[in-house]
Amino acid sequence: MMLKISNVEVGYGRSTVLHGVSVTVETQGVTAVLGHNGAGKSTLLRAAIGLLKPKRGTITLDGDDITRLAPHDRVARGMAYVPQGQQCFPHLTTAENLQLIADGRRDGRESLAEALEMFPALKELLRRRAGLLSGGQRQQLAIARALITRPRLLLLDEPTEGIQPSVVAEIEQKIVALAQAGIAILLVEQHLGFALSAADNYYVLAAGRTTASGPADLEATPRVREALSV
């Protein structure tokens, strides 16, 4: 296994959001985390990347305890995080957004070129300010920025949220392609059809607790819907 989140309790101040949640991400494939708004999905990813420190429990990467490791150290170990909301620097161009990440790497030129090969539509938008891009284009930019770090494990938080339907399928295809290229993916997603068809395993969160988990396929949809209603 690559990432193991074990019995973590995470919250904000005195408020606890995750209550003893455990999730395992294998070295290949997609692991989906499903749940309604407020279930704790984003909190789980923020804890995985180190933006939140668990009150209890442990997080290991390749068998090493990273529970107290800083986010930049986790990135150096091969993790990358794409938060919810197509985040970018809106006043910078697409090229400048990408170059900011590439400048911090010895192989920046090569990794930037590889990211653009994965999202070729961005090549025609390099001079456009990121704030003028569509939601789908900004999401492609956000994922491309993460890919410049050449991650082994990619954390994606609602990558299809707020994106026009015509682009959702393209984003989904890119996620599947990344997994097939050998990047392990921890995916938070509300579109059950895509999540269960793309993922190898799933976990359902409800009110900060795991209510179901198992191998992912479309036949699991009834079990997932039942778990979501808990």
XYZ file of N, CA and C in Angstrom:
690
model
N 0.841 -1.198 0.000
C 0.000 0.000 0.000
C 0.873 1.243 0.000
N 0.360 2.335 -0.548
C 1.112 3.578 -0.581
C 0.752 4.479 0.597
N -0.519 4.803 0.729
C -0.975 5.705 1.789
C -1.943 4.956 2.693
N -1.713 5.063 3.999
C -2.614 4.443 4.954
C -3.000 5.459 6.019
N -4.270 5.771 6.063
C -4.832 6.671 7.074
C -5.540 5.788 8.085
N -5.075 5.806 9.324
C -5.546 4.850 10.318
C -6.202 5.532 11.518
N -7.508 5.321 11.648
C -8.267 5.763 12.835
C -8.042 7.234 13.170
N -8.047 8.080 12.138
C -7.760 9.492 12.395
C -8.985 10.232 12.911
N -8.705 11.096 13.861
C -9.699 12.036 14.381
C -9.181 13.427 14.063
N -9.936 14.150 13.266
C -9.480 15.445 12.762
C -10.611 16.455 12.913
N -10.251 17.690 13.205
C -11.270 18.719 13.305
C -10.693 20.102 13.196
N -11.524 21.070 13.499
C -11.152 22.484 13.476
C -11.440 23.054 14.856
N -10.374 23.425 15.574
C -10.576 23.895 16.939
C -11.145 22.788 17.806
N -12.240 23.098 18.490
C -12.865 22.102 19.361
C -13.845 21.208 18.620
N -14.099 21.518 17.377
C -15.068 20.753 16.593
C -14.373 19.593 15.880
N -14.847 18.377 16.113
C -14.298 17.191 15.461
C -15.117 16.867 14.217
N -14.437 16.677 13.098
C -15.104 16.404 11.826
C -14.988 14.933 11.448
N -13.800 14.354 11.620
C -13.584 12.945 11.319
C -13.445 12.161 12.618
N -14.186 11.072 12.714
C -14.212 10.286 13.948
C -13.668 8.881 13.663
N -12.362 8.700 13.824
C -11.767 7.386 13.656
C -11.857 6.818 12.258
N -11.575 7.637 11.255
C -11.680 7.213 9.859
C -10.384 6.536 9.412
N -10.534 5.450 8.676
C -9.386 4.736 8.096
C -9.596 4.565 6.593
N -8.562 4.885 5.819
C -8.605 4.757 4.362
C -7.241 4.259 3.892
N -7.244 3.315 2.979
C -6.005 2.796 2.401
C -5.993 3.066 0.905
N -4.889 3.597 0.413
C -4.697 3.849 -1.016
C -3.556 2.959 -1.497
N -3.827 2.117 -2.461
C -2.809 1.218 -2.988
C -1.860 1.964 -3.920
N -0.773 1.307 -4.278
C 0.259 1.965 -5.084
C -0.182 2.235 -6.516
N -1.265 1.605 -6.956
C -1.793 1.855 -8.291
C -3.308 1.970 -8.225
N -3.869 2.695 -9.198
C -5.315 2.774 -9.303
C -5.920 3.958 -8.582
N -7.247 3.947 -8.532
C -8.030 5.049 -7.978
C -8.794 4.558 -6.752
N -8.700 5.324 -5.683
C -9.511 5.098 -4.490
C -10.459 6.273 -4.361
N -11.753 6.006 -4.356
C -12.766 7.069 -4.312
C -13.305 7.224 -2.906
N -13.479 8.462 -2.493
C -14.139 8.791 -1.224
C -15.423 9.529 -1.560
N -16.536 8.955 -1.166
C -17.850 9.475 -1.516
C -18.576 9.964 -0.269
N -19.502 10.896 -0.469
C -20.274 11.401 0.659
C -20.925 12.720 0.315
N -21.951 13.058 1.085
C -22.634 14.332 0.881
C -21.777 15.482 1.388
N -22.178 16.703 1.067
C -21.495 17.884 1.597
C -21.507 17.843 3.123
N -20.354 18.147 3.699
C -20.259 18.150 5.157
C -19.918 16.801 5.767
N -19.691 15.801 4.927
C -19.394 14.459 5.453
C -17.971 14.345 5.979
N -17.093 15.255 5.559
C -15.709 15.214 6.008
C -14.714 14.834 4.937
N -15.149 14.796 3.679
C -14.279 14.346 2.583
C -13.087 15.292 2.382
N -13.361 16.585 2.295
C -12.273 17.547 2.090
C -11.348 17.582 3.300
N -11.912 17.438 4.484
C -11.096 17.398 5.702
C -10.133 16.222 5.650
N -10.587 15.095 5.135
C -9.736 13.919 5.005
C -8.539 14.220 4.097
N -8.778 14.856 2.954
C -7.681 15.176 2.042
C -6.732 16.195 2.653
N -7.272 17.166 3.363
C -6.426 18.185 4.003
C -5.541 17.555 5.072
N -6.065 16.547 5.753
C -5.245 15.825 6.734
C -4.186 14.986 6.029
N -4.563 14.369 4.901
C -3.621 13.516 4.172
C -2.419 14.303 3.670
N -2.645 15.546 3.220
C -1.551 16.343 2.679
C -0.829 17.133 3.765
N -1.368 17.157 4.989
C -0.679 17.801 6.101
C -1.159 19.188 6.469
N -2.245 19.647 5.861
C -2.784 20.968 6.197
C -3.536 20.947 7.516
N -3.973 19.772 7.938
C -4.609 19.589 9.241
C -3.886 18.466 9.972
N -3.650 18.648 11.261
C -2.980 17.624 12.053
C -4.019 16.809 12.824
N -3.972 15.491 12.712
C -4.930 14.654 13.443
C -4.767 14.790 14.956
N -5.902 14.768 15.639
C -5.873 14.726 17.101
C -5.506 13.335 17.584
N -5.930 12.359 16.804
C -5.583 10.967 17.078
C -5.396 10.250 15.750
N -4.747 9.083 15.810
C -4.551 8.282 14.613
C -3.232 8.575 13.931
N -2.954 7.824 12.867
C -1.683 7.951 12.160
C -1.903 7.966 10.653
N -0.947 8.559 9.950
C -0.925 8.564 8.491
C 0.456 8.102 8.061
N 0.508 7.062 7.230
C 1.794 6.565 6.750
C 1.832 6.606 5.227
N 3.024 6.837 4.705
C 3.269 6.839 3.262
C 4.426 5.892 2.995
N 4.192 4.885 2.194
C 5.205 3.861 1.935
C 5.735 3.255 3.236
N 4.862 3.151 4.231
C 5.249 2.557 5.502
C 5.883 3.509 6.488
N 6.180 4.739 6.070
C 6.789 5.734 6.963
C 5.711 6.611 7.583
N 5.830 6.856 8.875
C 4.866 7.703 9.578
C 5.074 9.158 9.165
N 4.047 9.754 8.532
C 4.140 11.157 8.105
C 3.102 12.015 8.825
N 2.559 11.506 9.923
C 1.457 12.179 10.609
C 1.788 13.630 10.943
N 3.028 13.906 11.321
C 3.428 15.259 11.723
C 4.277 15.958 10.670
N 4.391 15.358 9.515
C 5.234 15.929 8.467
C 4.548 17.131 7.820
N 5.313 18.160 7.485
C 4.779 19.363 6.853
C 4.334 19.064 5.423
N 3.382 19.859 4.893
C 2.898 19.614 3.530
C 4.006 19.585 2.477
N 4.961 20.521 2.561
C 6.000 20.557 1.523
C 6.884 19.314 1.573
N 7.038 18.733 2.764
C 7.808 17.500 2.867
C 7.041 16.327 2.257
N 5.719 16.354 2.369
C 4.908 15.304 1.746
C 4.955 15.436 0.217
N 4.956 16.664 -0.267
C 5.089 16.882 -1.711
C 6.446 16.348 -2.190
N 7.485 16.592 -1.407
C 8.811 16.105 -1.772
C 8.862 14.586 -1.818
N 7.975 13.939 -1.082
C 7.924 12.472 -1.063
C 7.003 11.909 -2.144
N 6.408 12.799 -2.943
C 5.636 12.314 -4.080
C 4.148 12.513 -4.006
N 3.677 13.327 -3.064
C 2.249 13.611 -2.978
C 1.943 14.954 -3.640
N 0.749 15.079 -4.198
C 0.280 16.351 -4.752
C -1.205 16.479 -4.461
N -1.657 17.709 -4.255
C -3.024 17.973 -3.812
C -3.662 19.024 -4.701
N -4.819 18.694 -5.259
C -5.596 19.660 -6.047
C -6.876 19.941 -5.268
N -6.947 21.078 -4.580
C -8.120 21.362 -3.752
C -9.357 21.668 -4.570
N -10.452 21.729 -3.873
C -11.747 22.020 -4.490
C -11.772 23.441 -5.031
N -12.414 23.651 -6.177
C -12.666 25.010 -6.631
C -11.765 25.546 -7.717
N -11.065 24.675 -8.467
C -10.243 25.120 -9.598
C -9.314 26.269 -9.216
N -8.558 26.084 -8.151
C -7.736 27.169 -7.616
C -6.544 27.477 -8.511
N -6.297 28.782 -8.670
C -5.167 29.253 -9.454
C -4.898 30.693 -9.044
N -3.877 31.299 -9.649
C -3.613 32.725 -9.449
C -4.291 33.470 -10.590
N -5.466 34.085 -10.353
C -6.285 34.606 -11.449
C -5.657 35.752 -12.230
N -4.776 36.525 -11.601
C -4.199 37.672 -12.295
C -2.956 37.304 -13.105
N -2.509 36.052 -12.962
C -1.378 35.585 -13.752
C -1.886 34.829 -14.970
N -1.062 34.759 -16.005
C -1.454 34.003 -17.178
C -1.365 32.503 -16.881
N -1.917 31.723 -17.785
C -1.810 30.270 -17.668
C -0.348 29.856 -17.610
N 0.462 30.419 -18.491
C 1.893 30.084 -18.521
C 2.570 30.434 -17.213
N 2.247 31.596 -16.656
C 2.875 32.017 -15.404
C 2.459 31.123 -14.246
N 1.197 30.691 -14.237
C 0.745 29.763 -13.210
C 1.544 28.464 -13.244
N 1.795 27.965 -14.436
C 2.562 26.734 -14.580
C 4.036 26.945 -14.253
N 4.566 28.069 -14.701
C 5.993 28.331 -14.517
C 6.350 28.495 -13.047
N 5.423 29.015 -12.244
C 5.676 29.171 -10.811
C 6.048 27.842 -10.169
N 5.387 26.778 -10.591
C 5.679 25.455 -10.051
C 6.952 24.901 -10.676
N 7.091 25.082 -11.976
C 8.255 24.533 -12.669
C 9.561 25.156 -12.195
N 9.542 26.449 -11.825
C 10.763 27.136 -11.407
C 11.383 26.524 -10.155
N 10.566 25.828 -9.363
C 11.084 25.232 -8.136
C 11.657 23.843 -8.315
N 11.780 23.390 -9.577
C 12.233 22.032 -9.832
C 13.402 22.011 -10.814
N 14.314 21.085 -10.598
C 15.444 20.944 -11.511
C 14.973 20.507 -12.891
N 13.936 19.651 -12.892
C 13.409 19.137 -14.159
C 12.170 19.899 -14.593
N 12.088 21.163 -14.184
C 10.880 21.946 -14.407
C 10.458 22.057 -15.859
N 11.420 22.279 -16.759
C 11.068 22.436 -18.175
C 10.445 21.152 -18.724
N 11.054 20.017 -18.381
C 10.558 18.738 -18.881
C 9.202 18.379 -18.272
N 9.066 18.584 -16.963
C 7.809 18.225 -16.312
C 6.670 19.141 -16.738
N 6.980 20.417 -17.018
C 5.957 21.332 -17.531
C 5.501 20.870 -18.912
N 6.441 20.480 -19.757
C 6.089 20.005 -21.100
C 5.217 18.757 -21.017
N 5.524 17.866 -20.077
C 4.736 16.654 -19.909
C 3.313 16.984 -19.445
N 3.191 17.967 -18.546
C 1.868 18.366 -18.069
C 1.027 18.934 -19.202
N 1.647 19.702 -20.080
C 0.929 20.266 -21.222
C 0.545 19.189 -22.235
N 1.341 18.138 -22.320
C 0.968 17.027 -23.195
C -0.279 16.324 -22.677
N -0.421 16.263 -21.355
C -1.619 15.656 -20.775
C -2.838 16.545 -20.992
N -2.629 17.873 -20.982
C -3.731 18.820 -21.186
C -3.385 19.759 -22.341
N -3.415 19.264 -23.565
C -2.972 20.064 -24.713
C -3.815 21.306 -24.956
N -5.065 21.310 -24.476
C -5.910 22.490 -24.666
C -5.303 23.725 -24.008
N -4.480 23.522 -22.985
C -3.865 24.660 -22.291
C -2.827 25.364 -23.153
N -2.285 24.661 -24.150
C -1.249 25.264 -24.994
C -1.763 26.505 -25.720
N -3.050 26.502 -26.048
C -3.635 27.650 -26.749
C -4.062 28.753 -25.785
N -3.916 28.508 -24.481
C -4.375 29.462 -23.472
C -3.234 30.016 -22.633
N -2.005 29.789 -23.048
C -0.854 30.138 -22.215
C -0.764 31.630 -21.928
N -1.216 32.464 -22.865
C -1.119 33.912 -22.670
C -2.358 34.515 -22.028
N -3.356 33.684 -21.803
C -4.609 34.196 -21.224
C -4.520 34.182 -19.704
N -5.023 35.256 -19.078
C -5.050 35.280 -17.618
C -5.940 34.165 -17.092
N -5.489 33.512 -16.038
C -6.209 32.349 -15.513
C -7.611 32.716 -15.047
N -7.779 33.948 -14.572
C -9.094 34.376 -14.112
C -10.124 34.477 -15.218
N -9.661 34.482 -16.473
C -10.571 34.566 -17.612
C -10.884 33.194 -18.211
N -10.295 32.147 -17.655
C -10.559 30.801 -18.150
C -11.911 30.305 -17.657
N -12.469 29.348 -18.364
C -13.708 28.714 -17.899
C -13.390 27.811 -16.716
N -14.425 27.348 -16.044
C -14.218 26.460 -14.906
C -13.480 25.201 -15.292
N -13.835 24.625 -16.431
C -13.161 23.420 -16.892
C -11.703 23.663 -17.232
N -11.427 24.814 -17.848
C -10.044 25.144 -18.196
C -9.211 25.387 -16.935
N -9.803 26.043 -15.935
C -9.082 26.265 -14.677
C -8.808 24.945 -13.966
N -9.748 24.000 -14.061
C -9.506 22.703 -13.430
C -8.372 21.972 -14.115
N -8.339 22.037 -15.438
C -7.218 21.438 -16.159
C -5.901 22.080 -15.744
N -5.908 23.404 -15.587
C -4.717 24.122 -15.149
C -4.305 23.676 -13.744
N -5.275 23.529 -12.847
C -4.969 23.126 -11.474
C -4.326 21.739 -11.430
N -4.849 20.811 -12.214
C -4.283 19.462 -12.234
C -2.910 19.476 -12.905
N -2.775 20.264 -13.983
C -1.489 20.351 -14.671
C -0.412 20.903 -13.738
N -0.772 21.887 -12.932
C 0.195 22.440 -11.956
C 0.673 21.344 -11.012
N -0.260 20.515 -10.554
C 0.107 19.427 -9.643
C 1.007 18.411 -10.343
N 0.748 18.156 -11.622
C 1.521 17.145 -12.345
C 2.970 17.567 -12.569
N 3.234 18.867 -12.552
C 4.603 19.340 -12.740
C 5.516 18.812 -11.640
N 4.970 18.530 -10.472
C 5.773 17.980 -9.372
C 6.032 16.484 -9.544
N 5.484 15.892 -10.618
C 5.630 14.463 -10.914
C 5.246 13.596 -9.712
N 4.006 13.717 -9.278
C 3.593 12.979 -8.081
C 3.423 11.492 -8.335
N 3.590 10.724 -7.268
C 3.241 9.307 -7.292
C 1.824 9.104 -6.747
N 1.380 10.068 -5.945
C 0.048 10.022 -5.350
C -0.605 11.382 -5.520
N -1.765 11.399 -6.160
C -2.477 12.636 -6.463
C -3.796 12.663 -5.688
N -4.009 13.710 -4.902
C -5.239 13.890 -4.144
C -6.114 14.896 -4.879
N -7.285 14.461 -5.311
C -8.183 15.303 -6.100
C -9.483 15.530 -5.335
N -9.811 16.789 -5.066
C -11.014 17.126 -4.317
C -12.080 17.691 -5.253
N -13.093 16.885 -5.549
C -14.229 17.282 -6.388
C -13.774 17.880 -7.728
N -13.000 17.153 -8.514
C -12.469 17.732 -9.753
C -13.511 18.067 -10.806
N -14.725 17.514 -10.715
C -15.745 17.819 -11.721
C -16.807 18.794 -11.209
N -16.637 19.304 -9.998
C -17.642 20.214 -9.436
C -17.628 21.561 -10.161
N -18.807 22.047 -10.521
C -18.933 23.363 -11.114
C -18.404 23.480 -12.528
N -18.247 22.368 -13.209
C -17.704 22.370 -14.566
C -18.818 22.070 -15.556
N -18.795 22.748 -16.682
C -19.823 22.552 -17.696
C -19.840 21.085 -18.140
N -21.033 20.528 -18.363
C -21.154 19.097 -18.692
C -20.295 18.653 -19.864
N -20.090 19.529 -20.835
C -19.311 19.142 -22.013
C -17.845 18.867 -21.674
N -17.370 19.399 -20.545
C -15.967 19.245 -20.168
C -15.792 18.170 -19.093
N -16.869 17.841 -18.381
C -16.778 16.861 -17.300
C -16.205 15.541 -17.807
N -16.721 15.074 -18.948
C -16.251 13.801 -19.500
C -14.758 13.853 -19.809
N -14.283 14.990 -20.283
C -12.857 15.119 -20.613
C -12.007 15.046 -19.351
N -12.447 15.725 -18.284
C -11.722 15.678 -17.010
C -11.692 14.243 -16.496
N -12.827 13.562 -16.585
C -12.893 12.181 -16.118
C -11.931 11.294 -16.899
N -11.870 11.484 -18.215
C -10.962 10.685 -19.038
C -9.507 10.929 -18.656
N -9.173 12.177 -18.327
C -7.795 12.494 -17.943
C -7.436 11.816 -16.624
N -8.381 11.776 -15.682
C -8.126 11.131 -14.389
C -7.860 9.647 -14.589
N -8.655 9.009 -15.426
C -8.450 7.593 -15.725
C -7.084 7.389 -16.395
N -6.726 8.282 -17.311
C -5.441 8.169 -18.003
C -4.275 8.323 -17.033
N -4.397 9.224 -16.068
C -3.340 9.410 -15.076
C -3.157 8.140 -14.246
N -4.269 7.522 -13.871
C -4.190 6.275 -13.103
C -3.546 5.175 -13.935
N -3.899 5.123 -15.205
C -3.312 4.104 -16.080
C -1.823 4.351 -16.316
N -1.410 5.607 -16.156
C 0.010 5.943 -16.311
C 0.816 5.626 -15.059
N 0.157 5.131 -14.020
C 0.868 4.691 -12.828
C 0.792 5.614 -11.639
N -0.014 6.686 -11.716
C -0.187 7.584 -10.578
C -1.332 7.073 -9.714
N -1.071 6.851 -8.439
C -2.136 6.484 -7.514
C -2.983 7.719 -7.235
N -4.302 7.556 -7.182
C -5.199 8.700 -7.029
C -6.173 8.460 -5.883
N -6.248 9.436 -4.991
C -7.279 9.470 -3.957
C -8.275 10.535 -4.388
N -9.458 10.095 -4.780
C -10.433 10.949 -5.455
C -11.655 11.189 -4.583
N -11.940 12.435 -4.289
C -13.204 12.822 -3.663
C -14.146 13.252 -4.773
N -15.301 12.628 -4.847
C -16.198 12.867 -5.980
C -17.644 12.606 -5.578
N -18.567 13.419 -6.128
C -19.983 13.229 -5.839
C -20.721 12.543 -6.978
N -20.127 12.507 -8.179
C -20.756 11.806 -9.285
C -20.503 10.309 -9.138
N -21.505 9.593 -8.643
C -21.319 8.185 -8.314
C -20.951 7.352 -9.533
N -21.600 7.610 -10.668
C -21.345 6.809 -11.855
C -19.886 6.837 -12.243
N -19.311 8.041 -12.316
C -17.900 8.163 -12.673
C -17.009 7.561 -11.595
N -17.269 7.902 -10.334
C -16.404 7.443 -9.250
C -16.347 5.924 -9.181
N -17.494 5.271 -9.289
C -17.530 3.820 -9.149
C -17.008 3.097 -10.392
N -17.088 3.737 -11.547
C -16.555 3.114 -12.755
C -15.053 3.327 -12.879
N -14.552 4.456 -12.379
C -13.122 4.764 -12.505
C -12.295 4.175 -11.370
N -12.906 4.020 -10.199
C -12.148 3.617 -9.013
C -11.995 2.109 -8.909
N -10.982 1.717 -8.164
C -10.770 0.308 -7.832
C -11.406 -0.027 -6.487
N -11.405 0.957 -5.589
C -12.002 0.789 -4.264
C -12.706 2.073 -3.872
N -13.675 1.952 -2.982
C -14.404 3.140 -2.530
C -14.590 3.121 -1.020
N -14.762 4.324 -0.479
C -15.149 4.523 0.918
C -16.276 5.543 0.928
N -17.260 5.327 1.780
C -18.358 6.275 1.939
C -18.240 6.908 3.321
N -18.254 8.240 3.355
C -18.251 8.970 4.615
C -19.617 9.586 4.845
N -20.082 9.500 6.071
C -21.322 10.162 6.494
C -21.110 10.663 7.910
N -21.291 11.963 8.092
C -21.117 12.585 9.409
C -19.758 12.247 10.011
N -18.729 12.214 9.158
C -17.381 12.024 9.649
C -17.005 10.606 10.000
N -17.825 9.659 9.587
C -17.534 8.247 9.861
C -17.658 7.434 8.580
N -16.911 6.349 8.504
C -16.995 5.454 7.353
C -18.219 4.565 7.503
N -19.133 4.647 6.540
C -20.354 3.839 6.606
C -20.341 2.677 5.631
N -19.381 2.665 4.698
C -19.261 1.543 3.756
C -17.927 1.640 3.046
N -17.437 0.505 2.566
C -16.227 0.467 1.755
C -16.209 -0.853 1.014
N -15.417 -0.907 -0.054
C -15.328 -2.143 -0.807
C -14.796 -1.928 -2.199
N -14.739 -2.986 -2.997
C -14.320 -2.861 -4.393
C -15.333 -2.014 -5.164
N -14.815 -1.186 -6.072
C -15.680 -0.256 -6.804
C -16.057 -0.813 -8.165
N -17.334 -0.793 -8.460
C -17.880 -1.025 -9.791
C -19.316 -0.532 -9.755
N -19.936 -0.454 -10.919
C -21.287 0.103 -10.972
C -22.293 -0.749 -10.209
N -21.995 -2.035 -10.028
C -22.896 -2.897 -9.264
C -22.941 -2.518 -7.789
N -21.943 -1.743 -7.337
C -21.919 -1.303 -5.941
C -22.820 -0.103 -5.691
N -23.418 0.460 -6.744
C -24.215 1.679 -6.602
C -25.318 1.568 -5.544
N -26.125 0.483 -5.512
C -27.167 0.398 -4.464
C -26.587 0.425 -3.054
N -25.464 -0.269 -2.834
C -24.845 -0.280 -1.505
C -24.341 1.104 -1.130
N -23.784 1.794 -2.107
C -23.281 3.140 -1.852
C -24.417 4.092 -1.523
N -25.499 4.024 -2.301
C -26.639 4.906 -2.039
C -27.216 4.647 -0.662
N -27.266 3.390 -0.264
C -27.772 3.067 1.070
C -26.859 3.639 2.147
N -25.547 3.513 1.937
C -24.596 4.043 2.910
C -24.666 5.567 2.994
N -24.916 6.214 1.873
C -25.016 7.667 1.862
C -26.234 8.159 2.627
N -27.225 7.320 2.754
C -28.453 7.725 3.439
C -28.390 7.555 4.945
N -27.291 6.970 5.441
C -27.153 6.729 6.891
C -27.024 8.065 7.621
